[in-house]
Coordinates of C-alpha atoms in Angstrom, one line a residue:
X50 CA -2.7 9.8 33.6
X51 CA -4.1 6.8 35.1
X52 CA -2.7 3.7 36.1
X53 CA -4.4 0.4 35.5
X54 CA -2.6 -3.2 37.2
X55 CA 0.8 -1.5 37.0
X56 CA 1.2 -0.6 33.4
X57 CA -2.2 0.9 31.9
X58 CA -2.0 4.2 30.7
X59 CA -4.0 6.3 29.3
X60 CA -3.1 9.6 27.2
X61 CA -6.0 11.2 26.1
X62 CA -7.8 13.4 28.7
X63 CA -11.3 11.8 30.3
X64 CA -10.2 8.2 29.6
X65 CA -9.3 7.5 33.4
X66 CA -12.5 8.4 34.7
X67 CA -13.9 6.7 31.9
X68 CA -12.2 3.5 33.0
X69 CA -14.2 3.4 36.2
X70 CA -17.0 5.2 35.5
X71 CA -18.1 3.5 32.5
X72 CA -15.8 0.7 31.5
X73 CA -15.2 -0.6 35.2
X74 CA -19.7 -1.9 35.9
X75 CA -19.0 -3.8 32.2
X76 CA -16.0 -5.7 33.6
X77 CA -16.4 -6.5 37.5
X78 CA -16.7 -10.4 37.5
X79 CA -15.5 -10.7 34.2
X80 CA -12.4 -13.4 33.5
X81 CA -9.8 -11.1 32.7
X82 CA -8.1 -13.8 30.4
X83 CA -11.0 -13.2 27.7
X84 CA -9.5 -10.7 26.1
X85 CA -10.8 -11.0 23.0
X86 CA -14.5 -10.9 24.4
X87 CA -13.9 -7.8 26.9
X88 CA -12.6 -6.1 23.9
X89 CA -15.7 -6.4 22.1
X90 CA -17.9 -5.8 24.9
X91 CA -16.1 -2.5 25.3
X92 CA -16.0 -1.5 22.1
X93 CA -19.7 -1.8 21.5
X94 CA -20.1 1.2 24.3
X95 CA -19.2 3.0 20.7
X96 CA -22.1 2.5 19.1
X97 CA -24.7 0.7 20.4
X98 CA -25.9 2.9 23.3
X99 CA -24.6 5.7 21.8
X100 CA -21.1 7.3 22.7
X101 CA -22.8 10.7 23.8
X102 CA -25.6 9.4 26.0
X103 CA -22.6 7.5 28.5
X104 CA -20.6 10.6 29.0
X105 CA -17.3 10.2 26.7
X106 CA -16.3 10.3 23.5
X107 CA -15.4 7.5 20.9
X108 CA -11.6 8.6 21.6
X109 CA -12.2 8.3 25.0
X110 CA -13.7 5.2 25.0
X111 CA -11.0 3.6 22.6
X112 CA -8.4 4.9 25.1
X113 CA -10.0 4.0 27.8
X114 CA -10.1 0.6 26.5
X115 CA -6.4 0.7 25.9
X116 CA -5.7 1.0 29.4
X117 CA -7.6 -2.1 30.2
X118 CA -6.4 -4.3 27.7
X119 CA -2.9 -3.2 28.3
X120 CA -3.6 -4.1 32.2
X121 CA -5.7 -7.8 30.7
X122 CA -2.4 -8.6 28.6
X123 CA -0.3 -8.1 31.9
X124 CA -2.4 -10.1 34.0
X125 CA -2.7 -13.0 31.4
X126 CA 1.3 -12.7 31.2
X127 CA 1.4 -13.6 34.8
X128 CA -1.2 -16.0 34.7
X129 CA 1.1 -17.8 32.6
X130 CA 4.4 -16.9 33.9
X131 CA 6.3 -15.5 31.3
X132 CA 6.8 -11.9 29.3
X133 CA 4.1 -11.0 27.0
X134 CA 6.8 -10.8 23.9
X135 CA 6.9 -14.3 24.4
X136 CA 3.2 -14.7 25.1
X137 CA 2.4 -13.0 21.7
X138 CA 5.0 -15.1 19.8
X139 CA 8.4 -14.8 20.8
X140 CA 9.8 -14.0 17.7
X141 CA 13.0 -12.2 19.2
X142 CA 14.0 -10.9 22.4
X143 CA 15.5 -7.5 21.1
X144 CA 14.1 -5.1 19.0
X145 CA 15.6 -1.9 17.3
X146 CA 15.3 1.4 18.2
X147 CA 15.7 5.1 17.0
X148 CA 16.1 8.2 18.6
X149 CA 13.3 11.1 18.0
X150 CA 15.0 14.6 18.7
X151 CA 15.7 17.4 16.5
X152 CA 12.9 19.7 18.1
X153 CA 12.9 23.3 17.2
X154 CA 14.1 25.4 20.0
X155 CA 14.0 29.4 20.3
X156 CA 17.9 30.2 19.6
X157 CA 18.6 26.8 18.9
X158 CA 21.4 26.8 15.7
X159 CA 22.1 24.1 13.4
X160 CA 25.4 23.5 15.3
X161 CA 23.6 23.0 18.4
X162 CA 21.2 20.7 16.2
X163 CA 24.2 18.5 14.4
X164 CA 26.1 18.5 17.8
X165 CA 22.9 16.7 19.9
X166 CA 22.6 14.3 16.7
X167 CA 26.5 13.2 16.9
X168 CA 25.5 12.9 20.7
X169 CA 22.9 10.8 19.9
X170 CA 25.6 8.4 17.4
X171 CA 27.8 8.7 20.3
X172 CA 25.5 7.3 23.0
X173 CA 24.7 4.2 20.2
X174 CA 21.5 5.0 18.4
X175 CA 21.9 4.2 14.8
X176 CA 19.1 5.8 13.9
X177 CA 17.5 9.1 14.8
X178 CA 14.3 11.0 13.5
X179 CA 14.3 14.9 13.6
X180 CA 11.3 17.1 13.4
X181 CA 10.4 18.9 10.5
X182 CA 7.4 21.2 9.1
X183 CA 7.8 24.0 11.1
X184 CA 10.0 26.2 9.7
X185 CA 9.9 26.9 5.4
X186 CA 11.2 23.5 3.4
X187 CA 15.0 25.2 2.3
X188 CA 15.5 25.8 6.1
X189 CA 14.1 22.3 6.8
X190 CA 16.3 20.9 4.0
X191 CA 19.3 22.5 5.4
X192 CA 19.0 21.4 8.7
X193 CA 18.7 17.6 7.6
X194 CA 21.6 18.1 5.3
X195 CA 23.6 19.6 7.8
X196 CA 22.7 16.4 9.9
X197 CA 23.2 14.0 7.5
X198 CA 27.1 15.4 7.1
X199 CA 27.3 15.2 10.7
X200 CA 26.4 11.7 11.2
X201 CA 27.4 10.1 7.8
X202 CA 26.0 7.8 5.6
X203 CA 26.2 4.8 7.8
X204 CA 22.9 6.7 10.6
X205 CA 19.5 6.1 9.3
X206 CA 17.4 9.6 9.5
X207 CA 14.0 9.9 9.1
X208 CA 11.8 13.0 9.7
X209 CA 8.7 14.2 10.9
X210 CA 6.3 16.2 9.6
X211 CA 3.3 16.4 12.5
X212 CA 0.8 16.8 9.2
X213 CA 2.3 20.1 8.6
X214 CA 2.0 20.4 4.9
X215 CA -0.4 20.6 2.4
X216 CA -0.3 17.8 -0.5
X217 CA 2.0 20.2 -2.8
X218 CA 4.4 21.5 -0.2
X219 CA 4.6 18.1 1.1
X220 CA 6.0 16.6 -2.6
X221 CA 8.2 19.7 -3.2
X222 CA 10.2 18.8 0.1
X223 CA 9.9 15.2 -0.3
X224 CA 11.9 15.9 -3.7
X225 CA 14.4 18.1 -1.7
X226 CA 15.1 15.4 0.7
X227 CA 15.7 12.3 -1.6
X228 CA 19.3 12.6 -2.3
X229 CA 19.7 12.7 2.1
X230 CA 19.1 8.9 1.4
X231 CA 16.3 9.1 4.1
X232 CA 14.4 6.3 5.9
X233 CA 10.8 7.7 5.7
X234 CA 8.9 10.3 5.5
X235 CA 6.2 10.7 8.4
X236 CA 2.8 12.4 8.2
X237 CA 3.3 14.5 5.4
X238 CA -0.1 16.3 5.1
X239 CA -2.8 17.9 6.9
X240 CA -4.9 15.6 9.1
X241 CA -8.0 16.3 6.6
X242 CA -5.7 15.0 3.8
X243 CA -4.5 11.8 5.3
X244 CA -5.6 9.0 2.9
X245 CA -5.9 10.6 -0.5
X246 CA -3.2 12.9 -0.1
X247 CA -0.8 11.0 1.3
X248 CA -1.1 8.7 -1.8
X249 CA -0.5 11.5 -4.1
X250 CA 2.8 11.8 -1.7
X251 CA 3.7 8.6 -1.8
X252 CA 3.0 8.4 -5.0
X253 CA 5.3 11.1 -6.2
X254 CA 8.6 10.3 -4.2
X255 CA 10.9 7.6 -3.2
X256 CA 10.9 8.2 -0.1
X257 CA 8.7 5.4 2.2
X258 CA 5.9 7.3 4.1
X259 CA 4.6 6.5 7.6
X260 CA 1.6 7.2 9.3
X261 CA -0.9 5.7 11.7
X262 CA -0.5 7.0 14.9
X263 CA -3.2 8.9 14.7
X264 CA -5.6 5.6 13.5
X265 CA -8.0 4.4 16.0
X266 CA -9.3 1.3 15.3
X267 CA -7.8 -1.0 12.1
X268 CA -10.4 0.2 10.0
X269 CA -8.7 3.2 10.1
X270 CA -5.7 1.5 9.5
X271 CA -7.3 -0.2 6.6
X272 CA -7.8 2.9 5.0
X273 CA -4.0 4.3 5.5
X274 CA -2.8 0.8 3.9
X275 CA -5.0 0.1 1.3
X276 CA -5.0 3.6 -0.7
X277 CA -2.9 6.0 1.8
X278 CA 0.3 4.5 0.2
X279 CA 2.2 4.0 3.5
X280 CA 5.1 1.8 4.0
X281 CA 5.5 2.2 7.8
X282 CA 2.7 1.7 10.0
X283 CA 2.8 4.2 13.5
X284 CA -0.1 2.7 15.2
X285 CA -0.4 3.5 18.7
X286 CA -1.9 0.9 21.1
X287 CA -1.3 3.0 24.2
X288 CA -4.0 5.7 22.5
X289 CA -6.5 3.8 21.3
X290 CA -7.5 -0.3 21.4
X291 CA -4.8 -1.3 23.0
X292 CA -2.9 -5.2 22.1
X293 CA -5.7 -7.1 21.3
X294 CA -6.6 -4.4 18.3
X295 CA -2.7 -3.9 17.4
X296 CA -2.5 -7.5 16.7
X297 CA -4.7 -7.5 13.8
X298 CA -3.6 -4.5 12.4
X299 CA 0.0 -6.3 12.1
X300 CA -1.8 -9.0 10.1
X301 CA -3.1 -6.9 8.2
X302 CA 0.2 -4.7 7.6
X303 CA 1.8 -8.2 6.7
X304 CA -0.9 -9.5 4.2
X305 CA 0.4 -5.6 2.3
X306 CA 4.1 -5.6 3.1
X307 CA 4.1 -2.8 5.7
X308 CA 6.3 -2.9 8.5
X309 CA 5.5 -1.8 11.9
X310 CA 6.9 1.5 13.8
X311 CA 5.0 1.6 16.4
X312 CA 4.4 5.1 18.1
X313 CA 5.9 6.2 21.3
X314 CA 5.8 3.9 24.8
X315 CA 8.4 1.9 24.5
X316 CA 7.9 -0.2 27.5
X317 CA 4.4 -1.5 26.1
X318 CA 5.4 -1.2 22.2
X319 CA 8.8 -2.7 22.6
X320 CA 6.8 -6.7 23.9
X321 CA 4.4 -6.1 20.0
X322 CA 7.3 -5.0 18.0
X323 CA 9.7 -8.2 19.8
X324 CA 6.5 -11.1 18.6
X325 CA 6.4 -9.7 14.9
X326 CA 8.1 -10.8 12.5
X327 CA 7.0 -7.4 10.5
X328 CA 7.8 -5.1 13.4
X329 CA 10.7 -2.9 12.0
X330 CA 11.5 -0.6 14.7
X331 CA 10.8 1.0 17.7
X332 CA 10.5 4.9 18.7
X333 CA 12.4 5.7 21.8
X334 CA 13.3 9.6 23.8
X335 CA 16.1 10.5 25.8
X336 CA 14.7 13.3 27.0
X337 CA 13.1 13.0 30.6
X338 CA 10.7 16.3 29.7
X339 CA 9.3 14.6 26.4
X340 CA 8.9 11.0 28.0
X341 CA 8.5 11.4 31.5
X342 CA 6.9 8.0 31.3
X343 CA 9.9 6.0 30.2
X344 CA 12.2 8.5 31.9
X345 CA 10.7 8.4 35.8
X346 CA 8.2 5.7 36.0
X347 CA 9.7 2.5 36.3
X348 CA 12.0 1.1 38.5
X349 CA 12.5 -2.0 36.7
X350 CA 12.3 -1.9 32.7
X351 CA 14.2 -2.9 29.5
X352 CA 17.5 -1.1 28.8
X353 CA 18.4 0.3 25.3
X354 CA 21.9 -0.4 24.1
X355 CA 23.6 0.3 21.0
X356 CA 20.1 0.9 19.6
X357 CA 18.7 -2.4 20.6
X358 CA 15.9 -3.1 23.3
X359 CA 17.1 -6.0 25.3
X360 CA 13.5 -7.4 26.7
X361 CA 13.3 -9.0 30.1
X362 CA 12.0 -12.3 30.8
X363 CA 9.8 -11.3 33.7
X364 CA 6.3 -11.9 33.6
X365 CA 3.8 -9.8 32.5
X366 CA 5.0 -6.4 30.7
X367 CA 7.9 -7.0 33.5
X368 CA 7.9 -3.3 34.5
X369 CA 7.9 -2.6 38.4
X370 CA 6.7 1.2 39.3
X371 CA 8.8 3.7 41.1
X372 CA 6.8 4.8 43.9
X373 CA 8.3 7.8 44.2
X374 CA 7.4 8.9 41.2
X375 CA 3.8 7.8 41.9
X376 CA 3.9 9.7 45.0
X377 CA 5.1 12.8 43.5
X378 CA 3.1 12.8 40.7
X379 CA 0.3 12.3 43.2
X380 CA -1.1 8.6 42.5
X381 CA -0.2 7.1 45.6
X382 CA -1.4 9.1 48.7

């Protein structure tokens, strides 16, 4: 990881060094409320000198470039003293969360599966997605179903495929899930099938499918909402492009009726999803070893309760770093 201003992050490995190796002699003097400009200016290192003479990759670059305008959208927050929810639009100061969980775990039973969901219910999350794919479909199916009994009908449940199926295996289980009355069906298919045969998915069931997060740019995302079929947009600013990028792809979800889901980091996601009017839900972990991020890095951030994101009005992303944390993770010192 590396940390830009506070809250820049970047996932994908080689995008720190790419931050101040290649980013950071584009940016030095550069107003860092021109967001809209930097963001260009970065993202022509993609094709105008040519990606692989500068040392990185396009995926680097565009994460790279995250972590930047992530840190730009904090310091124009400041600059103008208030949250950026509010400084993208304000439309709420709460947004709604789910729980993912449901991973596969060796000797893990379907009791132990349906007793961490009703734990789940029990802490206030109305909503939880579980992770499917990895086992055959009747297995998968049974484990939902067991879940669904669990919980009731009253708990939203989606699941998650990772892009485990082909196009056929991915309709048979959609079929074998309708009657769960589930909330959407995420990355059905392979990665190589993830405009064509996603439409013939979402084509064939009821269920709403979601996908984006792994888009890069909203061309990309063009592409997933103009013949991918998806209902639920999963774009992930943190990856690639950061806010600036994001915001037009939630225009463009609108002008199709797609809502927004964004995908993981709920401390950056949670301000987007809180200033759209189309932004449907947030992703959340209560595990500490699948979101060590949320889990140890801030001492100051939003709280979730009763499967609502209460927002703070502090300026900026209104996070404050735990620096002990930093110092054991070996970024301070």
């Amino acid at each position: 990881m590396h940390y830009i201003d506070n809250t820049g992050v970047a996932h994908i490995s080689g995008a720190g060094s790419t931050v101040s190796d290649i980013l950071k002699p584009l940016l030095i003097g550069e107003n860092p409320l021109d967001n809209e400009r930097l963001w260009s200016k970065m993202f022509g290192l993609t094709y105008q000198k040519g990606w692989s003479q500068i040392g990185a990759t396009r995926q680097q670059i565009l994460a790279a470039m995250a972590a930047v305008d992530i840190a730009l959208w904090d310091i124009k927050g400041k600059a103008a003293n208030m949250p950026v929810w509010r400084l993208l639009g304000g439309y709420r100061n709460t947004v709604p969360c789910y729980v993912t969980g449901g991973y596969y775990q060796d000797g893990k039973t379907i009791d132990d599966l349906t007793a961490e969901c009703k734990g789940y219910v029990e802490t206030g999350y109305n909503a939880i997605k579980l992770k499917i794919g990895g086992v055959p479909v009747e297995e998968d199916v049974d484990r939902v179903t067991a879940v669904r009994e669990a919980v009731g009908p009253d708990i939203d449940i989606m699941v998650d495929v990772n892009e485990g199926y082909d196009v056929r295996t991915a309709i048979r289980a959609a079929r074998l899930l309708e009657p769960l009355d589930i909330r959407w069906l995420e990355e059905p298919v392979h990665w190589y099938d993830r405009i064509e045969g996603l439409r013939q998915v979402a084509d064939a069931t009821t269920i709403p499918i979601a996908s984006g997060e792994q888009a890069l740019t909203r061309w990309d995302a063009r592409d997933l909402l103009t013949r991918g079929g998806i209902k639920i947009m999963q774009f992930d600013c943190t990856r690639s492009a950061g806010i600036t990028e994001v915001l037009k792809i939630a225009g463009m979800c609108a002008a199709q009726n797609v809502n927004l889901a964004l995908h993981h980091d709920p401390q950056v996601h949670g301000h987007v999803m809180a200033a759209l009017p189309n932004g449907e839900i947030l992703e959340t972990f209560p595990s500490a070893a699948r979101d060590p991020i949320w889990a140890e890095l801030f001492s100051v951030r939003p709280e979730i309760v009763n499967s609502q994101m209460e927002l703070l009005d502090r300026p900026g992303w209104g996070l404050e770093l735990n620096e002990d944390t930093l110092e054991k993770r070996g970024v301070r010192g």
